[in-house]
Amino acid sequence: MKVSITKEELMKALSIVSKGMSSRSTLPILSGILLSANGRELVFQTTDLDISIRCVATAFVEEEGSTVVPGKLFTNIVHSLPEAAVLITTDGDRVFMECMSSSFTLNTLNPNDFPHFPEVQPSQEAVLKTNLLAQMVKKVSKAVSHDESRAVLTGILLGLLARGYNQRETCLLGVYLHGLAGDLACQELGMESLLASDIIRYLSQAFKRLKE
């Protein structure tokens, strides 16, 4: 593999995929970042077997290939590099990084040992504006439980409800043992609004399910 990419593109990709690296696993491969160069793209992948993250960055690829680099060390090195193009090449089980007068050599892991990225075949799809989804998550995340003994309550329930022709609602629900928060966005003809009455009805249904 031989690829050239700007530090800016590297930093953007690493800031995203670093959230998927495992820091406690006994499997070294899960603390690494899978780099795959093909076409005009450098693909970054991480996983801790619960979360899998993929990010695609634009790069100049001279030779295609893939490798797994130590995630934390690789990220720290990129942070220290000057604002310039970074040349990444592989030779066997080593990767070489060059940026202006700086150069680094890292040992790598076998990309064939990296877990396959899960492929999802969606039965339903919903499109939300990024800022709207962020607002909804922010509101309900305050009610997410930190009690690992009831793992289901440490997550956020995402529901897609059909109300009628050209109208769909996306519901986010956060629950913990002593409280509950919900947010519902209705999209119709490109307009978003919050429906308080529907939220209340949806939450009451959720309470009934919790009591069962």
mmCIF file of N, CA, C and O in Angstrom, residues 76-160:
data_model
loop_
_atom_site.group_PDB
_atom_site.id
_atom_site.type_symbol
_atom_site.label_atom_id
_atom_site.label_comp_id
_atom_site.label_asym_id
_atom_site.label_seq_id
_atom_site.Cartn_x
_atom_site.Cartn_y
_atom_site.Cartn_z
ATOM 1 N N ASN A 76 -1.736 9.544 17.840
ATOM 2 C CA ASN A 76 -0.811 10.479 18.499
ATOM 3 C C ASN A 76 0.250 10.995 17.535
ATOM 4 O O ASN A 76 0.639 12.175 17.589
ATOM 5 N N ILE A 77 0.727 10.127 16.659
ATOM 6 C CA ILE A 77 1.738 10.537 15.681
ATOM 7 C C ILE A 77 1.155 11.561 14.712
ATOM 8 O O ILE A 77 1.784 12.583 14.414
ATOM 9 N N VAL A 78 -0.048 11.303 14.227
ATOM 10 C CA VAL A 78 -0.691 12.233 13.289
ATOM 11 C C VAL A 78 -0.877 13.602 13.939
ATOM 12 O O VAL A 78 -0.685 14.645 13.308
ATOM 13 N N HIS A 79 -1.233 13.620 15.228
ATOM 14 C CA HIS A 79 -1.394 14.883 15.950
ATOM 15 C C HIS A 79 -0.100 15.697 15.930
ATOM 16 O O HIS A 79 -0.142 16.932 15.876
ATOM 17 N N SER A 80 1.030 15.019 15.996
ATOM 18 C CA SER A 80 2.320 15.705 16.104
ATOM 19 C C SER A 80 2.884 16.158 14.758
ATOM 20 O O SER A 80 3.877 16.889 14.723
ATOM 21 N N LEU A 81 2.268 15.744 13.663
ATOM 22 C CA LEU A 81 2.801 16.056 12.338
ATOM 23 C C LEU A 81 2.497 17.498 11.933
ATOM 24 O O LEU A 81 1.496 18.073 12.368
ATOM 25 N N PRO A 82 3.339 18.073 11.090
ATOM 26 C CA PRO A 82 3.058 19.425 10.567
ATOM 27 C C PRO A 82 1.901 19.388 9.582
ATOM 28 O O PRO A 82 1.508 18.322 9.106
ATOM 29 N N GLU A 83 1.362 20.559 9.282
ATOM 30 C CA GLU A 83 0.228 20.657 8.350
ATOM 31 C C GLU A 83 0.746 20.491 6.923
ATOM 32 O O GLU A 83 1.119 21.448 6.249
ATOM 33 N N ALA A 84 0.760 19.247 6.479
ATOM 34 C CA ALA A 84 1.258 18.944 5.136
ATOM 35 C C ALA A 84 0.747 17.566 4.731
ATOM 36 O O ALA A 84 0.040 16.895 5.492
ATOM 37 N N ALA A 85 1.115 17.148 3.529
ATOM 38 C CA ALA A 85 0.708 15.828 3.043
ATOM 39 C C ALA A 85 1.489 14.745 3.787
ATOM 40 O O ALA A 85 2.670 14.903 4.102
ATOM 41 N N VAL A 86 0.792 13.636 4.069
ATOM 42 C CA VAL A 86 1.407 12.509 4.776
ATOM 43 C C VAL A 86 1.468 11.320 3.826
ATOM 44 O O VAL A 86 0.453 10.936 3.228
ATOM 45 N N LEU A 87 2.657 10.747 3.668
ATOM 46 C CA LEU A 87 2.843 9.573 2.818
ATOM 47 C C LEU A 87 2.847 8.334 3.709
ATOM 48 O O LEU A 87 3.632 8.238 4.651
ATOM 49 N N ILE A 88 1.949 7.398 3.403
ATOM 50 C CA ILE A 88 1.831 6.162 4.171
ATOM 51 C C ILE A 88 2.119 4.986 3.245
ATOM 52 O O ILE A 88 1.450 4.811 2.221
ATOM 53 N N THR A 89 3.118 4.186 3.595
ATOM 54 C CA THR A 89 3.468 3.015 2.793
ATOM 55 C C THR A 89 3.613 1.804 3.706
ATOM 56 O O THR A 89 3.910 1.935 4.898
ATOM 57 N N THR A 90 3.397 0.630 3.147
ATOM 58 C CA THR A 90 3.532 -0.605 3.923
ATOM 59 C C THR A 90 4.596 -1.502 3.293
ATOM 60 O O THR A 90 4.813 -1.484 2.072
ATOM 61 N N ASP A 91 5.231 -2.270 4.149
ATOM 62 C CA ASP A 91 6.213 -3.258 3.702
ATOM 63 C C ASP A 91 6.138 -4.425 4.670
ATOM 64 O O ASP A 91 6.646 -4.344 5.793
ATOM 65 N N GLY A 92 5.458 -5.482 4.251
ATOM 66 C CA GLY A 92 5.282 -6.620 5.136
ATOM 67 C C GLY A 92 4.430 -6.248 6.333
ATOM 68 O O GLY A 92 3.301 -5.772 6.199
ATOM 69 N N ASP A 93 4.987 -6.459 7.532
ATOM 70 C CA ASP A 93 4.226 -6.176 8.752
ATOM 71 C C ASP A 93 4.616 -4.826 9.368
ATOM 72 O O ASP A 93 4.497 -4.625 10.565
ATOM 73 N N ARG A 94 5.076 -3.903 8.515
ATOM 74 C CA ARG A 94 5.431 -2.574 8.999
ATOM 75 C C ARG A 94 4.796 -1.508 8.113
ATOM 76 O O ARG A 94 4.552 -1.726 6.924
ATOM 77 N N VAL A 95 4.521 -0.355 8.722
ATOM 78 C CA VAL A 95 3.993 0.779 7.981
ATOM 79 C C VAL A 95 4.923 1.964 8.203
ATOM 80 O O VAL A 95 5.426 2.168 9.317
ATOM 81 N N PHE A 96 5.171 2.717 7.147
ATOM 82 C CA PHE A 96 6.061 3.872 7.219
ATOM 83 C C PHE A 96 5.246 5.141 6.982
ATOM 84 O O PHE A 96 4.428 5.206 6.059
ATOM 85 N N MET A 97 5.490 6.150 7.805
ATOM 86 C CA MET A 97 4.810 7.429 7.679
ATOM 87 C C MET A 97 5.849 8.526 7.473
ATOM 88 O O MET A 97 6.820 8.614 8.231
ATOM 89 N N GLU A 98 5.641 9.347 6.455
ATOM 90 C CA GLU A 98 6.560 10.439 6.166
ATOM 91 C C GLU A 98 5.770 11.724 5.974
ATOM 92 O O GLU A 98 4.765 11.747 5.268
ATOM 93 N N CYS A 99 6.243 12.800 6.606
ATOM 94 C CA CYS A 99 5.610 14.113 6.464
ATOM 95 C C CYS A 99 6.699 15.169 6.617
ATOM 96 O O CYS A 99 7.220 15.370 7.728
ATOM 97 N N MET A 100 7.068 15.784 5.509
ATOM 98 C CA MET A 100 8.157 16.754 5.491
ATOM 99 C C MET A 100 9.409 16.117 6.075
ATOM 100 O O MET A 100 9.867 15.101 5.575
ATOM 101 N N SER A 101 9.940 16.634 7.176
ATOM 102 C CA SER A 101 11.177 16.090 7.736
ATOM 103 C C SER A 101 10.936 15.005 8.777
ATOM 104 O O SER A 101 11.891 14.456 9.342
ATOM 105 N N SER A 102 9.673 14.676 9.041
ATOM 106 C CA SER A 102 9.334 13.666 10.054
ATOM 107 C C SER A 102 9.086 12.313 9.403
ATOM 108 O O SER A 102 8.494 12.231 8.318
ATOM 109 N N SER A 103 9.520 11.255 10.059
ATOM 110 C CA SER A 103 9.278 9.894 9.563
ATOM 111 C C SER A 103 9.117 8.945 10.742
ATOM 112 O O SER A 103 9.774 9.094 11.779
ATOM 113 N N PHE A 104 8.227 7.973 10.575
ATOM 114 C CA PHE A 104 7.927 7.014 11.646
ATOM 115 C C PHE A 104 7.748 5.630 11.036
ATOM 116 O O PHE A 104 7.315 5.493 9.888
ATOM 117 N N THR A 105 8.089 4.613 11.828
ATOM 118 C CA THR A 105 7.889 3.221 11.440
ATOM 119 C C THR A 105 7.100 2.522 12.538
ATOM 120 O O THR A 105 7.473 2.590 13.713
ATOM 121 N N LEU A 106 6.011 1.854 12.146
ATOM 122 C CA LEU A 106 5.169 1.168 13.120
ATOM 123 C C LEU A 106 4.990 -0.287 12.718
ATOM 124 O O LEU A 106 4.923 -0.617 11.527
ATOM 125 N N ASN A 107 4.908 -1.154 13.714
ATOM 126 C CA ASN A 107 4.531 -2.538 13.458
ATOM 127 C C ASN A 107 3.025 -2.603 13.244
ATOM 128 O O ASN A 107 2.261 -1.850 13.858
ATOM 129 N N THR A 108 2.601 -3.490 12.367
ATOM 130 C CA THR A 108 1.182 -3.587 12.043
ATOM 131 C C THR A 108 0.654 -4.991 12.343
ATOM 132 O O THR A 108 1.425 -5.910 12.643
ATOM 133 N N LEU A 109 -0.661 -5.125 12.232
ATOM 134 C CA LEU A 109 -1.314 -6.412 12.417
ATOM 135 C C LEU A 109 -1.910 -6.866 11.090
ATOM 136 O O LEU A 109 -2.108 -6.065 10.167
ATOM 137 N N ASN A 110 -2.222 -8.144 11.004
ATOM 138 C CA ASN A 110 -2.750 -8.722 9.775
ATOM 139 C C ASN A 110 -4.182 -8.245 9.531
ATOM 140 O O ASN A 110 -5.067 -8.481 10.357
ATOM 141 N N PRO A 111 -4.446 -7.569 8.407
ATOM 142 C CA PRO A 111 -5.799 -7.083 8.146
ATOM 143 C C PRO A 111 -6.822 -8.205 7.993
ATOM 144 O O PRO A 111 -8.020 -7.985 8.176
ATOM 145 N N ASN A 112 -6.361 -9.410 7.665
ATOM 146 C CA ASN A 112 -7.284 -10.542 7.537
ATOM 147 C C ASN A 112 -7.879 -10.955 8.874
ATOM 148 O O ASN A 112 -8.911 -11.645 8.912
ATOM 149 N N ASP A 113 -7.221 -10.549 9.977
ATOM 150 C CA ASP A 113 -7.728 -10.886 11.314
ATOM 151 C C ASP A 113 -8.734 -9.858 11.826
ATOM 152 O O ASP A 113 -9.344 -10.064 12.876
ATOM 153 N N PHE A 114 -8.885 -8.757 11.096
ATOM 154 C CA PHE A 114 -9.807 -7.714 11.545
ATOM 155 C C PHE A 114 -11.245 -8.158 11.291
ATOM 156 O O PHE A 114 -11.557 -8.667 10.208
ATOM 157 N N PRO A 115 -12.142 -7.979 12.270
ATOM 158 C CA PRO A 115 -13.544 -8.410 12.090
ATOM 159 C C PRO A 115 -14.193 -7.737 10.888
ATOM 160 O O PRO A 115 -13.954 -6.564 10.616
ATOM 161 N N HIS A 116 -15.012 -8.503 10.181
ATOM 162 C CA HIS A 116 -15.720 -7.951 9.027
ATOM 163 C C HIS A 116 -16.699 -6.875 9.470
ATOM 164 O O HIS A 116 -17.362 -6.999 10.503
ATOM 165 N N PHE A 117 -16.774 -5.835 8.671
ATOM 166 C CA PHE A 117 -17.707 -4.760 8.978
ATOM 167 C C PHE A 117 -19.127 -5.263 8.731
ATOM 168 O O PHE A 117 -19.416 -5.847 7.680
ATOM 169 N N PRO A 118 -20.035 -5.082 9.701
ATOM 170 C CA PRO A 118 -21.407 -5.601 9.526
ATOM 171 C C PRO A 118 -22.141 -4.918 8.381
ATOM 172 O O PRO A 118 -22.123 -3.695 8.269
ATOM 173 N N GLU A 119 -22.753 -5.712 7.545
ATOM 174 C CA GLU A 119 -23.547 -5.183 6.440
ATOM 175 C C GLU A 119 -25.019 -5.239 6.830
ATOM 176 O O GLU A 119 -25.526 -6.282 7.252
ATOM 177 N N VAL A 120 -25.699 -4.123 6.692
ATOM 178 C CA VAL A 120 -27.099 -4.018 7.111
ATOM 179 C C VAL A 120 -27.997 -3.947 5.887
ATOM 180 O O VAL A 120 -27.748 -3.164 4.970
ATOM 181 N N GLN A 121 -29.040 -4.769 5.891
ATOM 182 C CA GLN A 121 -30.061 -4.718 4.850
ATOM 183 C C GLN A 121 -31.319 -4.109 5.466
ATOM 184 O O GLN A 121 -32.126 -4.803 6.074
ATOM 185 N N PRO A 122 -31.484 -2.801 5.352
ATOM 186 C CA PRO A 122 -32.584 -2.133 6.057
ATOM 187 C C PRO A 122 -33.945 -2.495 5.480
ATOM 188 O O PRO A 122 -34.123 -2.585 4.268
ATOM 189 N N SER A 123 -34.902 -2.717 6.393
ATOM 190 C CA SER A 123 -36.287 -2.936 5.975
ATOM 191 C C SER A 123 -37.051 -1.626 5.968
ATOM 192 O O SER A 123 -38.076 -1.504 5.302
ATOM 193 N N GLN A 124 -36.550 -0.636 6.732
ATOM 194 C CA GLN A 124 -37.146 0.686 6.757
ATOM 195 C C GLN A 124 -36.039 1.731 6.785
ATOM 196 O O GLN A 124 -34.967 1.473 7.313
ATOM 197 N N GLU A 125 -36.306 2.877 6.225
ATOM 198 C CA GLU A 125 -35.331 3.953 6.209
ATOM 199 C C GLU A 125 -35.999 5.265 6.548
ATOM 200 O O GLU A 125 -37.175 5.481 6.241
ATOM 201 N N ALA A 126 -35.252 6.135 7.205
ATOM 202 C CA ALA A 126 -35.731 7.479 7.514
ATOM 203 C C ALA A 126 -34.571 8.441 7.331
ATOM 204 O O ALA A 126 -33.434 8.127 7.682
ATOM 205 N N VAL A 127 -34.851 9.593 6.766
ATOM 206 C CA VAL A 127 -33.828 10.610 6.539
ATOM 207 C C VAL A 127 -34.123 11.801 7.440
ATOM 208 O O VAL A 127 -35.216 12.372 7.399
ATOM 209 N N LEU A 128 -33.141 12.153 8.292
ATOM 210 C CA LEU A 128 -33.282 13.285 9.201
ATOM 211 C C LEU A 128 -32.128 14.246 8.990
ATOM 212 O O LEU A 128 -31.013 13.823 8.669
ATOM 213 N N LYS A 129 -32.392 15.515 9.167
ATOM 214 C CA LYS A 129 -31.325 16.490 9.145
ATOM 215 C C LYS A 129 -30.416 16.264 10.341
ATOM 216 O O LYS A 129 -30.880 15.921 11.435
ATOM 217 N N THR A 130 -29.115 16.460 10.141
ATOM 218 C CA THR A 130 -28.140 16.182 11.192
ATOM 219 C C THR A 130 -28.428 16.970 12.464
ATOM 220 O O THR A 130 -28.397 16.413 13.567
ATOM 221 N N ASN A 131 -28.730 18.264 12.332
ATOM 222 C CA ASN A 131 -28.964 19.081 13.526
ATOM 223 C C ASN A 131 -30.227 18.659 14.253
ATOM 224 O O ASN A 131 -30.303 18.716 15.483
ATOM 225 N N LEU A 132 -31.252 18.194 13.516
ATOM 226 C CA LEU A 132 -32.478 17.727 14.158
ATOM 227 C C LEU A 132 -32.220 16.455 14.955
ATOM 228 O O LEU A 132 -32.651 16.327 16.110
ATOM 229 N N LEU A 133 -31.494 15.508 14.364
ATOM 230 C CA LEU A 133 -31.172 14.264 15.070
ATOM 231 C C LEU A 133 -30.324 14.548 16.299
ATOM 232 O O LEU A 133 -30.539 13.960 17.365
ATOM 233 N N ALA A 134 -29.356 15.467 16.166
ATOM 234 C CA ALA A 134 -28.495 15.812 17.302
ATOM 235 C C ALA A 134 -29.318 16.399 18.445
ATOM 236 O O ALA A 134 -29.084 16.085 19.620
ATOM 237 N N GLN A 135 -30.295 17.244 18.116
ATOM 238 C CA GLN A 135 -31.153 17.841 19.145
ATOM 239 C C GLN A 135 -31.967 16.779 19.855
ATOM 240 O O GLN A 135 -32.118 16.803 21.083
ATOM 241 N N MET A 136 -32.507 15.833 19.100
ATOM 242 C CA MET A 136 -33.325 14.773 19.685
ATOM 243 C C MET A 136 -32.494 13.890 20.622
ATOM 244 O O MET A 136 -32.919 13.554 21.731
ATOM 245 N N VAL A 137 -31.298 13.525 20.160
ATOM 246 C CA VAL A 137 -30.425 12.678 20.985
ATOM 247 C C VAL A 137 -30.021 13.409 22.265
ATOM 248 O O VAL A 137 -29.998 12.832 23.353
ATOM 249 N N LYS A 138 -29.715 14.691 22.138
ATOM 250 C CA LYS A 138 -29.313 15.480 23.305
ATOM 251 C C LYS A 138 -30.411 15.512 24.356
ATOM 252 O O LYS A 138 -30.147 15.402 25.563
ATOM 253 N N LYS A 139 -31.650 15.644 23.932
ATOM 254 C CA LYS A 139 -32.769 15.722 24.870
ATOM 255 C C LYS A 139 -33.000 14.420 25.624
ATOM 256 O O LYS A 139 -33.248 14.417 26.819
ATOM 257 N N VAL A 140 -32.929 13.295 24.902
ATOM 258 C CA VAL A 140 -33.260 12.021 25.543
ATOM 259 C C VAL A 140 -32.069 11.360 26.231
ATOM 260 O O VAL A 140 -32.248 10.507 27.104
ATOM 261 N N SER A 141 -30.847 11.737 25.855
ATOM 262 C CA SER A 141 -29.665 11.077 26.434
ATOM 263 C C SER A 141 -29.551 11.325 27.937
ATOM 264 O O SER A 141 -28.929 10.536 28.654
ATOM 265 N N LYS A 142 -30.164 12.410 28.430
ATOM 266 C CA LYS A 142 -30.111 12.710 29.861
ATOM 267 C C LYS A 142 -30.846 11.661 30.683
ATOM 268 O O LYS A 142 -30.613 11.538 31.886
ATOM 269 N N ALA A 143 -31.754 10.926 30.055
ATOM 270 C CA ALA A 143 -32.550 9.945 30.779
ATOM 271 C C ALA A 143 -32.042 8.520 30.591
ATOM 272 O O ALA A 143 -32.685 7.576 31.035
ATOM 273 N N VAL A 144 -30.904 8.356 29.934
ATOM 274 C CA VAL A 144 -30.350 7.019 29.725
ATOM 275 C C VAL A 144 -29.718 6.518 31.019
ATOM 276 O O VAL A 144 -28.984 7.225 31.697
ATOM 277 N N SER A 145 -30.021 5.278 31.363
ATOM 278 C CA SER A 145 -29.512 4.685 32.596
ATOM 279 C C SER A 145 -28.039 4.307 32.463
ATOM 280 O O SER A 145 -27.560 3.985 31.376
ATOM 281 N N HIS A 146 -27.325 4.353 33.575
ATOM 282 C CA HIS A 146 -25.931 3.901 33.625
ATOM 283 C C HIS A 146 -25.807 2.582 34.394
ATOM 284 O O HIS A 146 -24.706 2.135 34.706
ATOM 285 N N ASP A 147 -26.942 1.987 34.691
ATOM 286 C CA ASP A 147 -26.974 0.730 35.435
ATOM 287 C C ASP A 147 -26.754 -0.433 34.474
ATOM 288 O O ASP A 147 -27.642 -0.796 33.707
ATOM 289 N N GLU A 148 -25.557 -1.025 34.508
ATOM 290 C CA GLU A 148 -25.223 -2.095 33.581
ATOM 291 C C GLU A 148 -25.999 -3.376 33.867
ATOM 292 O O GLU A 148 -26.028 -4.289 33.040
ATOM 293 N N SER A 149 -26.640 -3.480 35.047
ATOM 294 C CA SER A 149 -27.403 -4.686 35.365
ATOM 295 C C SER A 149 -28.666 -4.789 34.511
ATOM 296 O O SER A 149 -29.246 -5.861 34.387
ATOM 297 N N ARG A 150 -29.116 -3.667 33.944
ATOM 298 C CA ARG A 150 -30.252 -3.679 33.023
ATOM 299 C C ARG A 150 -29.782 -3.017 31.727
ATOM 300 O O ARG A 150 -30.039 -1.842 31.478
ATOM 301 N N ALA A 151 -29.061 -3.803 30.937
ATOM 302 C CA ALA A 151 -28.382 -3.273 29.759
ATOM 303 C C ALA A 151 -29.337 -2.593 28.788
ATOM 304 O O ALA A 151 -28.968 -1.628 28.122
ATOM 305 N N VAL A 152 -30.568 -3.075 28.694
ATOM 306 C CA VAL A 152 -31.510 -2.516 27.724
ATOM 307 C C VAL A 152 -31.810 -1.049 28.018
ATOM 308 O O VAL A 152 -32.126 -0.278 27.109
ATOM 309 N N LEU A 153 -31.692 -0.643 29.303
ATOM 310 C CA LEU A 153 -31.993 0.741 29.663
ATOM 311 C C LEU A 153 -30.798 1.668 29.479
ATOM 312 O O LEU A 153 -30.917 2.872 29.700
ATOM 313 N N THR A 154 -29.653 1.124 29.079
ATOM 314 C CA THR A 154 -28.489 1.973 28.821
ATOM 315 C C THR A 154 -28.479 2.488 27.382
ATOM 316 O O THR A 154 -27.577 3.214 26.988
ATOM 317 N N GLY A 155 -29.477 2.083 26.608
ATOM 318 C CA GLY A 155 -29.551 2.509 25.219
ATOM 319 C C GLY A 155 -30.672 3.505 24.977
ATOM 320 O O GLY A 155 -31.403 3.889 25.903
ATOM 321 N N ILE A 156 -30.787 3.928 23.755
ATOM 322 C CA ILE A 156 -31.854 4.826 23.323
ATOM 323 C C ILE A 156 -32.684 4.100 22.268
ATOM 324 O O ILE A 156 -32.149 3.613 21.277
ATOM 325 N N LEU A 157 -33.978 4.018 22.522
ATOM 326 C CA LEU A 157 -34.884 3.349 21.590
ATOM 327 C C LEU A 157 -35.192 4.277 20.421
ATOM 328 O O LEU A 157 -35.615 5.418 20.616
ATOM 329 N N LEU A 158 -34.974 3.785 19.222
ATOM 330 C CA LEU A 158 -35.269 4.541 18.021
ATOM 331 C C LEU A 158 -36.429 3.871 17.305
ATOM 332 O O LEU A 158 -36.363 2.685 16.986
ATOM 333 N N GLY A 159 -37.516 4.608 17.091
ATOM 334 C CA GLY A 159 -38.697 4.037 16.455
ATOM 335 C C GLY A 159 -39.121 4.849 15.255
ATOM 336 O O GLY A 159 -39.039 6.080 15.262
ATOM 337 N N LEU A 160 -39.577 4.164 14.217
ATOM 338 C CA LEU A 160 -40.081 4.816 13.017
ATOM 339 C C LEU A 160 -41.554 4.482 12.884
ATOM 340 O O LEU A 160 -41.931 3.313 12.760
#
